[in-house]
Amino acid sequence: MSDRLKVLPQYLLPKRRLTTFAGRVAGANGGTVTTRLIRWFVAKYGVNMQEAENPDITSYKSFNEFFTRPLKAGVRPLAEADFVCPVDGAISQFGAIDDHHILQAKGHRFTTTELVGGDASLAKQFQHGCFANLYLSPKDYHRLHMPCDGRLTRMIYVPGALFSVNPTTARGVPNLFARNERVVCVFESPEHGPFVLVLVGATIVGSMATVWHGVVNPPRMQKVTEWTYDDRDIVLKKGEEMGRFLLGSTIVMLFRPDTIRFNPDWAPERAVRLGESMGNRPA
């Protein structure tokens, strides 16, 4: 069966209602019901609780509290690299931005302008630059960290669809990452210039949150909404937490030309871990 046929049911599902329901369930303090749900989830997806700061499944009051659990100190050391991987997950695609197009999967591309919510001047800064799409599966650690030092300048909420973002859907749904709901975080690095981290929403992703704003959604706004931070000095260091997903999704990164040479060990579908080398500045 082709990937397009496999994802056909997603067009018919009431994705927004399912997501709202999942968010309510995940946020509820359900006592023994919550504990059973977490125990089932850990067993089904092979979650490594020994890496968690708190490995006791019974102590989590809600599924969200478990899902966004912090890791033990020291289990994700930072590599000696200019850029480190910001998440645990797997590489969907990465490489050069072809003029202003990003590769989603074989046969599917989308533009940087579409990705950032229609801001052509922002997108133009990354023309012929580099991108990386990283997918977080259900078993992964779901806090997001900084690939390098950066000062936050803008955050843009872009409403959109709520398709799944798993590899099959990426191959089957055109413009997936520029079609789904997303939160665009724009940073300025003293060493590397501007870069963008895009948090992409998905089916049953109850919400996306950042450390400076808290939960961005819900409520799910009906139009593109922007916050600027010229009057605040929000600086995050390489490896520092910048946000989190409440249920899994994808992060897309944009860098300017001649900013990053990716780790030669990286390849599509390869598993990655927070803190490993993502790349260095070109010599």
Short mmCIF file of the C-alpha atoms (twelve columns), coordinates in Angstrom:
data_MODEL
# 
_entry.id   MODEL 
# 
loop_
_atom_site.group_PDB 
_atom_site.id 
_atom_site.type_symbol 
_atom_site.label_atom_id 
_atom_site.label_alt_id 
_atom_site.label_comp_id 
_atom_site.label_asym_id 
_atom_site.label_seq_id 
_atom_site.Cartn_x 
_atom_site.Cartn_y 
_atom_site.Cartn_z 
_atom_site.pdbx_PDB_model_num 
ATOM 1   C CA . MET A 1   0.000   0.000  0.000  1 
ATOM 2   C CA . SER A 2   1.358   3.439  -0.907 1 
ATOM 3   C CA . ASP A 3   2.056   6.019  1.788  1 
ATOM 4   C CA . ARG A 4   -0.651  8.270  0.335  1 
ATOM 5   C CA . LEU A 5   -3.250  5.543  0.773  1 
ATOM 6   C CA . LYS A 6   -1.994  4.797  4.287  1 
ATOM 7   C CA . VAL A 7   -2.541  8.394  5.393  1 
ATOM 8   C CA . LEU A 8   -5.927  8.792  3.684  1 
ATOM 9   C CA . PRO A 9   -7.878  8.087  6.935  1 
ATOM 10  C CA . GLN A 10  -6.146  11.076 8.551  1 
ATOM 11  C CA . TYR A 11  -7.974  13.409 6.174  1 
ATOM 12  C CA . LEU A 12  -11.268 12.033 7.469  1 
ATOM 13  C CA . LEU A 13  -10.545 11.899 11.207 1 
ATOM 14  C CA . PRO A 14  -11.796 14.730 13.473 1 
ATOM 15  C CA . LYS A 15  -8.180  15.590 14.346 1 
ATOM 16  C CA . ARG A 16  -8.897  18.746 16.327 1 
ATOM 17  C CA . ARG A 17  -11.507 17.064 18.544 1 
ATOM 18  C CA . LEU A 18  -9.225  14.073 19.079 1 
ATOM 19  C CA . THR A 19  -6.387  16.411 20.035 1 
ATOM 20  C CA . THR A 20  -8.557  18.341 22.490 1 
ATOM 21  C CA . PHE A 21  -9.735  15.097 24.094 1 
ATOM 22  C CA . ALA A 22  -6.189  13.714 24.313 1 
ATOM 23  C CA . GLY A 23  -5.003  16.954 25.906 1 
ATOM 24  C CA . ARG A 24  -7.680  16.726 28.593 1 
ATOM 25  C CA . VAL A 25  -6.860  13.091 29.346 1 
ATOM 26  C CA . ALA A 26  -3.113  13.774 29.462 1 
ATOM 27  C CA . GLY A 27  -3.564  16.709 31.826 1 
ATOM 28  C CA . ALA A 28  -5.935  14.965 34.235 1 
ATOM 29  C CA . ASN A 29  -4.862  13.772 37.688 1 
ATOM 30  C CA . GLY A 30  -6.376  10.322 37.292 1 
ATOM 31  C CA . GLY A 31  -4.816  8.448  40.200 1 
ATOM 32  C CA . THR A 32  -4.562  4.712  39.492 1 
ATOM 33  C CA . VAL A 33  -6.006  5.195  36.002 1 
ATOM 34  C CA . THR A 34  -3.134  7.559  35.167 1 
ATOM 35  C CA . THR A 35  -0.601  5.102  36.602 1 
ATOM 36  C CA . ARG A 36  -2.011  2.253  34.504 1 
ATOM 37  C CA . LEU A 37  -1.902  4.436  31.382 1 
ATOM 38  C CA . ILE A 38  1.724   5.382  32.032 1 
ATOM 39  C CA . ARG A 39  2.702   1.770  32.768 1 
ATOM 40  C CA . TRP A 40  1.065   0.630  29.510 1 
ATOM 41  C CA . PHE A 41  2.784   3.411  27.548 1 
ATOM 42  C CA . VAL A 42  6.231   2.590  28.995 1 
ATOM 43  C CA . ALA A 43  5.813   -1.095 28.110 1 
ATOM 44  C CA . LYS A 44  4.402   -0.503 24.615 1 
ATOM 45  C CA . TYR A 45  7.031   2.001  23.489 1 
ATOM 46  C CA . GLY A 46  10.045  0.798  25.483 1 
ATOM 47  C CA . VAL A 47  10.565  4.024  27.419 1 
ATOM 48  C CA . ASN A 48  13.849  3.968  29.368 1 
ATOM 49  C CA . MET A 49  12.783  5.199  32.797 1 
ATOM 50  C CA . GLN A 50  16.265  4.618  34.224 1 
ATOM 51  C CA . GLU A 51  17.355  7.816  32.457 1 
ATOM 52  C CA . ALA A 52  14.604  9.837  34.108 1 
ATOM 53  C CA . GLU A 53  15.324  12.069 37.069 1 
ATOM 54  C CA . ASN A 54  12.331  10.352 38.687 1 
ATOM 55  C CA . PRO A 55  12.013  6.706  37.517 1 
ATOM 56  C CA . ASP A 56  9.005   5.933  39.775 1 
ATOM 57  C CA . ILE A 57  6.000   5.541  37.447 1 
ATOM 58  C CA . THR A 58  3.536   5.618  40.334 1 
ATOM 59  C CA . SER A 59  4.630   9.083  41.476 1 
ATOM 60  C CA . TYR A 60  3.481   10.987 38.366 1 
ATOM 61  C CA . LYS A 61  0.152   12.741 38.959 1 
ATOM 62  C CA . SER A 62  -0.712  13.177 35.266 1 
ATOM 63  C CA . PHE A 63  0.364   11.721 31.942 1 
ATOM 64  C CA . ASN A 64  1.726   15.130 30.929 1 
ATOM 65  C CA . GLU A 65  3.923   15.220 34.025 1 
ATOM 66  C CA . PHE A 66  5.351   11.842 33.024 1 
ATOM 67  C CA . PHE A 67  5.645   12.727 29.336 1 
ATOM 68  C CA . THR A 68  7.674   15.881 29.965 1 
ATOM 69  C CA . ARG A 69  9.822   14.237 32.675 1 
ATOM 70  C CA . PRO A 70  13.332  15.672 33.071 1 
ATOM 71  C CA . LEU A 71  16.405  13.486 32.624 1 
ATOM 72  C CA . LYS A 72  18.997  12.657 35.245 1 
ATOM 73  C CA . ALA A 73  21.867  15.107 35.380 1 
ATOM 74  C CA . GLY A 74  24.752  14.013 33.174 1 
ATOM 75  C CA . VAL A 75  22.962  11.444 30.972 1 
ATOM 76  C CA . ARG A 76  23.133  13.772 27.926 1 
ATOM 77  C CA . PRO A 77  26.592  15.389 27.966 1 
ATOM 78  C CA . LEU A 78  27.194  18.121 25.390 1 
ATOM 79  C CA . ALA A 79  29.618  17.328 22.589 1 
ATOM 80  C CA . GLU A 80  32.571  19.582 21.828 1 
ATOM 81  C CA . ALA A 81  30.903  21.052 18.754 1 
ATOM 82  C CA . ASP A 82  29.634  24.426 17.562 1 
ATOM 83  C CA . PHE A 83  26.109  22.981 17.241 1 
ATOM 84  C CA . VAL A 84  24.600  20.163 19.295 1 
ATOM 85  C CA . CYS A 85  21.489  18.108 18.611 1 
ATOM 86  C CA . PRO A 86  18.575  19.762 20.473 1 
ATOM 87  C CA . VAL A 87  16.454  16.625 21.027 1 
ATOM 88  C CA . ASP A 88  16.287  12.886 21.364 1 
ATOM 89  C CA . GLY A 89  14.666  11.558 18.207 1 
ATOM 90  C CA . ALA A 90  15.408  10.596 14.617 1 
ATOM 91  C CA . ILE A 91  16.477  12.548 11.545 1 
ATOM 92  C CA . SER A 92  13.679  12.999 9.010  1 
ATOM 93  C CA . GLN A 93  15.755  15.008 6.527  1 
ATOM 94  C CA . PHE A 94  18.586  17.542 6.650  1 
ATOM 95  C CA . GLY A 95  20.913  19.371 4.301  1 
ATOM 96  C CA . ALA A 96  20.953  22.382 2.010  1 
ATOM 97  C CA . ILE A 97  17.951  24.619 1.396  1 
ATOM 98  C CA . ASP A 98  17.485  24.490 -2.393 1 
ATOM 99  C CA . ASP A 99  17.002  28.209 -3.085 1 
ATOM 100 C CA . HIS A 100 14.096  28.454 -0.636 1 
ATOM 101 C CA . HIS A 101 12.776  24.875 -0.702 1 
ATOM 102 C CA . ILE A 102 13.170  22.288 2.080  1 
ATOM 103 C CA . LEU A 103 13.032  18.541 1.456  1 
ATOM 104 C CA . GLN A 104 10.269  16.900 3.501  1 
ATOM 105 C CA . ALA A 105 10.483  13.422 1.975  1 
ATOM 106 C CA . LYS A 106 11.006  11.918 -1.452 1 
ATOM 107 C CA . GLY A 107 8.685   13.797 -3.814 1 
ATOM 108 C CA . HIS A 108 7.678   16.431 -1.251 1 
ATOM 109 C CA . ARG A 109 9.163   19.882 -0.667 1 
ATOM 110 C CA . PHE A 110 7.893   23.029 1.000  1 
ATOM 111 C CA . THR A 111 9.177   26.586 1.147  1 
ATOM 112 C CA . THR A 112 10.808  28.395 4.052  1 
ATOM 113 C CA . THR A 113 8.238   31.189 3.619  1 
ATOM 114 C CA . GLU A 114 5.384   28.724 4.096  1 
ATOM 115 C CA . LEU A 115 7.137   27.222 7.125  1 
ATOM 116 C CA . VAL A 116 7.517   30.519 9.004  1 
ATOM 117 C CA . GLY A 117 3.930   31.606 8.390  1 
ATOM 118 C CA . GLY A 118 4.303   33.737 5.267  1 
ATOM 119 C CA . ASP A 119 7.055   36.135 6.404  1 
ATOM 120 C CA . ALA A 120 9.090   36.367 3.195  1 
ATOM 121 C CA . SER A 121 11.695  38.742 4.669  1 
ATOM 122 C CA . LEU A 122 12.421  36.325 7.525  1 
ATOM 123 C CA . ALA A 123 12.590  33.364 5.143  1 
ATOM 124 C CA . LYS A 124 14.934  35.189 2.753  1 
ATOM 125 C CA . GLN A 125 17.660  35.228 5.410  1 
ATOM 126 C CA . PHE A 126 17.906  31.444 5.037  1 
ATOM 127 C CA . GLN A 127 17.911  31.272 1.238  1 
ATOM 128 C CA . HIS A 128 20.546  28.691 0.190  1 
ATOM 129 C CA . GLY A 129 21.176  27.955 3.871  1 
ATOM 130 C CA . CYS A 130 20.721  24.653 5.734  1 
ATOM 131 C CA . PHE A 131 17.874  22.870 7.485  1 
ATOM 132 C CA . ALA A 132 17.269  19.853 9.718  1 
ATOM 133 C CA . ASN A 133 13.950  18.115 10.471 1 
ATOM 134 C CA . LEU A 134 14.049  15.942 13.606 1 
ATOM 135 C CA . TYR A 135 11.166  13.657 14.606 1 
ATOM 136 C CA . LEU A 136 10.392  12.818 18.242 1 
ATOM 137 C CA . SER A 137 8.732   9.412  18.642 1 
ATOM 138 C CA . PRO A 138 6.477   8.538  21.609 1 
ATOM 139 C CA . LYS A 139 9.323   6.879  23.543 1 
ATOM 140 C CA . ASP A 140 11.633  9.873  23.319 1 
ATOM 141 C CA . TYR A 141 12.459  12.576 25.863 1 
ATOM 142 C CA . HIS A 142 10.224  15.507 24.908 1 
ATOM 143 C CA . ARG A 143 11.988  18.597 26.162 1 
ATOM 144 C CA . LEU A 144 13.687  20.732 23.509 1 
ATOM 145 C CA . HIS A 145 17.092  22.329 23.999 1 
ATOM 146 C CA . MET A 146 19.235  24.938 22.280 1 
ATOM 147 C CA . PRO A 147 21.616  23.846 19.486 1 
ATOM 148 C CA . CYS A 148 23.846  26.872 20.224 1 
ATOM 149 C CA . ASP A 149 23.740  30.091 22.221 1 
ATOM 150 C CA . GLY A 150 20.996  32.466 21.128 1 
ATOM 151 C CA . ARG A 151 19.008  35.561 22.071 1 
ATOM 152 C CA . LEU A 152 15.279  35.310 21.395 1 
ATOM 153 C CA . THR A 153 13.946  38.054 19.104 1 
ATOM 154 C CA . ARG A 154 10.506  36.830 17.962 1 
ATOM 155 C CA . MET A 155 7.954   34.054 18.394 1 
ATOM 156 C CA . ILE A 156 5.242   33.412 15.792 1 
ATOM 157 C CA . TYR A 157 2.230   31.139 16.268 1 
ATOM 158 C CA . VAL A 158 0.929   29.772 12.954 1 
ATOM 159 C CA . PRO A 159 -2.458  27.985 12.979 1 
ATOM 160 C CA . GLY A 160 -2.793  24.911 10.846 1 
ATOM 161 C CA . ALA A 161 -3.808  21.287 10.475 1 
ATOM 162 C CA . LEU A 162 -3.027  18.520 12.951 1 
ATOM 163 C CA . PHE A 163 -1.813  15.610 10.847 1 
ATOM 164 C CA . SER A 164 0.475   13.057 12.438 1 
ATOM 165 C CA . VAL A 165 4.167   13.792 11.765 1 
ATOM 166 C CA . ASN A 166 5.502   10.239 11.712 1 
ATOM 167 C CA . PRO A 167 7.695   9.153  8.760  1 
ATOM 168 C CA . THR A 168 4.809   7.536  6.860  1 
ATOM 169 C CA . THR A 169 2.760   10.743 7.040  1 
ATOM 170 C CA . ALA A 170 5.779   12.827 6.005  1 
ATOM 171 C CA . ARG A 171 5.997   10.714 2.850  1 
ATOM 172 C CA . GLY A 172 2.242   10.776 2.221  1 
ATOM 173 C CA . VAL A 173 1.014   14.309 3.039  1 
ATOM 174 C CA . PRO A 174 2.333   17.190 0.887  1 
ATOM 175 C CA . ASN A 175 3.604   20.295 2.718  1 
ATOM 176 C CA . LEU A 176 3.156   18.524 6.055  1 
ATOM 177 C CA . PHE A 177 5.490   20.635 8.208  1 
ATOM 178 C CA . ALA A 178 4.317   23.887 6.598  1 
ATOM 179 C CA . ARG A 179 0.692   22.741 6.814  1 
ATOM 180 C CA . ASN A 180 0.434   21.748 10.478 1 
ATOM 181 C CA . GLU A 181 0.075   24.125 13.407 1 
ATOM 182 C CA . ARG A 182 3.475   25.413 14.525 1 
ATOM 183 C CA . VAL A 183 5.401   27.784 16.766 1 
ATOM 184 C CA . VAL A 184 8.297   29.630 15.080 1 
ATOM 185 C CA . CYS A 185 11.065  30.775 17.436 1 
ATOM 186 C CA . VAL A 186 13.580  33.245 15.966 1 
ATOM 187 C CA . PHE A 187 16.977  33.646 17.624 1 
ATOM 188 C CA . GLU A 188 20.107  35.705 17.065 1 
ATOM 189 C CA . SER A 189 23.457  34.105 17.841 1 
ATOM 190 C CA . PRO A 190 26.517  36.280 18.463 1 
ATOM 191 C CA . GLU A 191 28.636  33.720 16.568 1 
ATOM 192 C CA . HIS A 192 26.269  32.274 13.974 1 
ATOM 193 C CA . GLY A 193 23.765  35.022 13.189 1 
ATOM 194 C CA . PRO A 194 20.003  34.427 13.018 1 
ATOM 195 C CA . PHE A 195 18.546  30.922 13.217 1 
ATOM 196 C CA . VAL A 196 15.058  29.519 13.608 1 
ATOM 197 C CA . LEU A 197 13.597  26.634 15.619 1 
ATOM 198 C CA . VAL A 198 10.102  25.598 14.515 1 
ATOM 199 C CA . LEU A 199 7.983   23.436 16.833 1 
ATOM 200 C CA . VAL A 200 5.508   21.528 14.655 1 
ATOM 201 C CA . GLY A 201 2.196   20.398 16.130 1 
ATOM 202 C CA . ALA A 202 0.454   17.130 15.318 1 
ATOM 203 C CA . THR A 203 -2.554  14.936 16.068 1 
ATOM 204 C CA . ILE A 204 -3.040  14.554 19.854 1 
ATOM 205 C CA . VAL A 205 -0.174  16.959 20.628 1 
ATOM 206 C CA . GLY A 206 -2.029  18.581 23.509 1 
ATOM 207 C CA . SER A 207 0.139   21.685 23.510 1 
ATOM 208 C CA . MET A 208 3.519   23.226 22.804 1 
ATOM 209 C CA . ALA A 209 5.310   25.328 25.403 1 
ATOM 210 C CA . THR A 210 8.422   27.490 25.670 1 
ATOM 211 C CA . VAL A 211 10.398  28.385 28.787 1 
ATOM 212 C CA . TRP A 212 9.827   32.134 28.303 1 
ATOM 213 C CA . HIS A 213 6.099   32.022 27.471 1 
ATOM 214 C CA . GLY A 214 4.725   28.841 28.994 1 
ATOM 215 C CA . VAL A 215 1.990   27.012 27.080 1 
ATOM 216 C CA . VAL A 216 1.470   28.643 23.676 1 
ATOM 217 C CA . ASN A 217 -1.530  26.534 22.707 1 
ATOM 218 C CA . PRO A 218 -4.275  25.912 23.648 1 
ATOM 219 C CA . PRO A 219 -6.129  28.100 23.101 1 
ATOM 220 C CA . ARG A 220 -5.640  27.539 19.377 1 
ATOM 221 C CA . MET A 221 -5.700  30.967 17.775 1 
ATOM 222 C CA . GLN A 222 -7.351  31.440 14.396 1 
ATOM 223 C CA . LYS A 223 -4.726  33.711 12.859 1 
ATOM 224 C CA . VAL A 224 -0.956  34.147 12.773 1 
ATOM 225 C CA . THR A 225 0.070   35.771 16.066 1 
ATOM 226 C CA . GLU A 226 3.467   37.282 16.821 1 
ATOM 227 C CA . TRP A 227 5.366   38.285 19.945 1 
ATOM 228 C CA . THR A 228 8.541   40.390 19.841 1 
ATOM 229 C CA . TYR A 229 11.163  40.577 22.561 1 
ATOM 230 C CA . ASP A 230 13.173  43.706 21.791 1 
ATOM 231 C CA . ASP A 231 12.433  44.967 25.305 1 
ATOM 232 C CA . ARG A 232 13.565  41.740 27.008 1 
ATOM 233 C CA . ASP A 233 16.988  40.130 27.122 1 
ATOM 234 C CA . ILE A 234 16.063  36.444 26.776 1 
ATOM 235 C CA . VAL A 235 19.354  34.617 26.228 1 
ATOM 236 C CA . LEU A 236 19.605  30.834 26.253 1 
ATOM 237 C CA . LYS A 237 22.875  28.909 26.253 1 
ATOM 238 C CA . LYS A 238 23.785  25.902 24.132 1 
ATOM 239 C CA . GLY A 239 22.134  22.820 25.633 1 
ATOM 240 C CA . GLU A 240 19.708  24.814 27.795 1 
ATOM 241 C CA . GLU A 241 16.018  23.869 27.692 1 
ATOM 242 C CA . MET A 242 13.928  26.099 25.415 1 
ATOM 243 C CA . GLY A 243 10.580  24.284 25.220 1 
ATOM 244 C CA . ARG A 244 8.648   21.047 25.247 1 
ATOM 245 C CA . PHE A 245 5.937   19.059 23.488 1 
ATOM 246 C CA . LEU A 246 2.992   17.608 25.382 1 
ATOM 247 C CA . LEU A 247 2.893   14.456 23.224 1 
ATOM 248 C CA . GLY A 248 5.320   13.940 20.349 1 
ATOM 249 C CA . SER A 249 6.089   15.900 17.233 1 
ATOM 250 C CA . THR A 250 8.849   17.389 15.039 1 
ATOM 251 C CA . ILE A 251 11.295  20.280 15.256 1 
ATOM 252 C CA . VAL A 252 12.600  22.044 12.116 1 
ATOM 253 C CA . MET A 253 15.750  24.186 12.227 1 
ATOM 254 C CA . LEU A 254 16.897  26.816 9.722  1 
ATOM 255 C CA . PHE A 255 20.421  28.228 9.453  1 
ATOM 256 C CA . ARG A 256 21.944  30.842 7.157  1 
ATOM 257 C CA . PRO A 257 24.411  29.940 4.365  1 
ATOM 258 C CA . ASP A 258 27.928  29.003 5.458  1 
ATOM 259 C CA . THR A 259 26.839  28.566 9.070  1 
ATOM 260 C CA . ILE A 260 26.903  24.807 9.703  1 
ATOM 261 C CA . ARG A 261 28.593  21.743 8.231  1 
ATOM 262 C CA . PHE A 262 26.576  18.791 9.486  1 
ATOM 263 C CA . ASN A 263 28.076  15.880 11.391 1 
ATOM 264 C CA . PRO A 264 29.284  13.405 8.706  1 
ATOM 265 C CA . ASP A 265 27.720  10.546 10.699 1 
ATOM 266 C CA . TRP A 266 24.244  12.012 10.248 1 
ATOM 267 C CA . ALA A 267 21.861  10.360 7.755  1 
ATOM 268 C CA . PRO A 268 18.085  10.323 7.205  1 
ATOM 269 C CA . GLU A 269 16.249  7.968  9.615  1 
ATOM 270 C CA . ARG A 270 19.292  7.786  11.914 1 
ATOM 271 C CA . ALA A 271 18.503  7.984  15.637 1 
ATOM 272 C CA . VAL A 272 19.978  11.025 17.410 1 
ATOM 273 C CA . ARG A 273 20.410  12.023 21.037 1 
ATOM 274 C CA . LEU A 274 20.304  15.351 22.769 1 
ATOM 275 C CA . GLY A 275 23.778  16.848 23.104 1 
ATOM 276 C CA . GLU A 276 25.528  14.870 20.368 1 
ATOM 277 C CA . SER A 277 27.410  16.788 17.698 1 
ATOM 278 C CA . MET A 278 25.097  18.219 15.051 1 
ATOM 279 C CA . GLY A 279 27.898  20.003 13.236 1 
ATOM 280 C CA . ASN A 280 30.468  22.776 13.184 1 
ATOM 281 C CA . ARG A 281 31.006  26.034 11.381 1 
ATOM 282 C CA . PRO A 282 32.732  25.539 8.022  1 
ATOM 283 C CA . ALA A 283 36.485  26.037 8.260  1 
# 
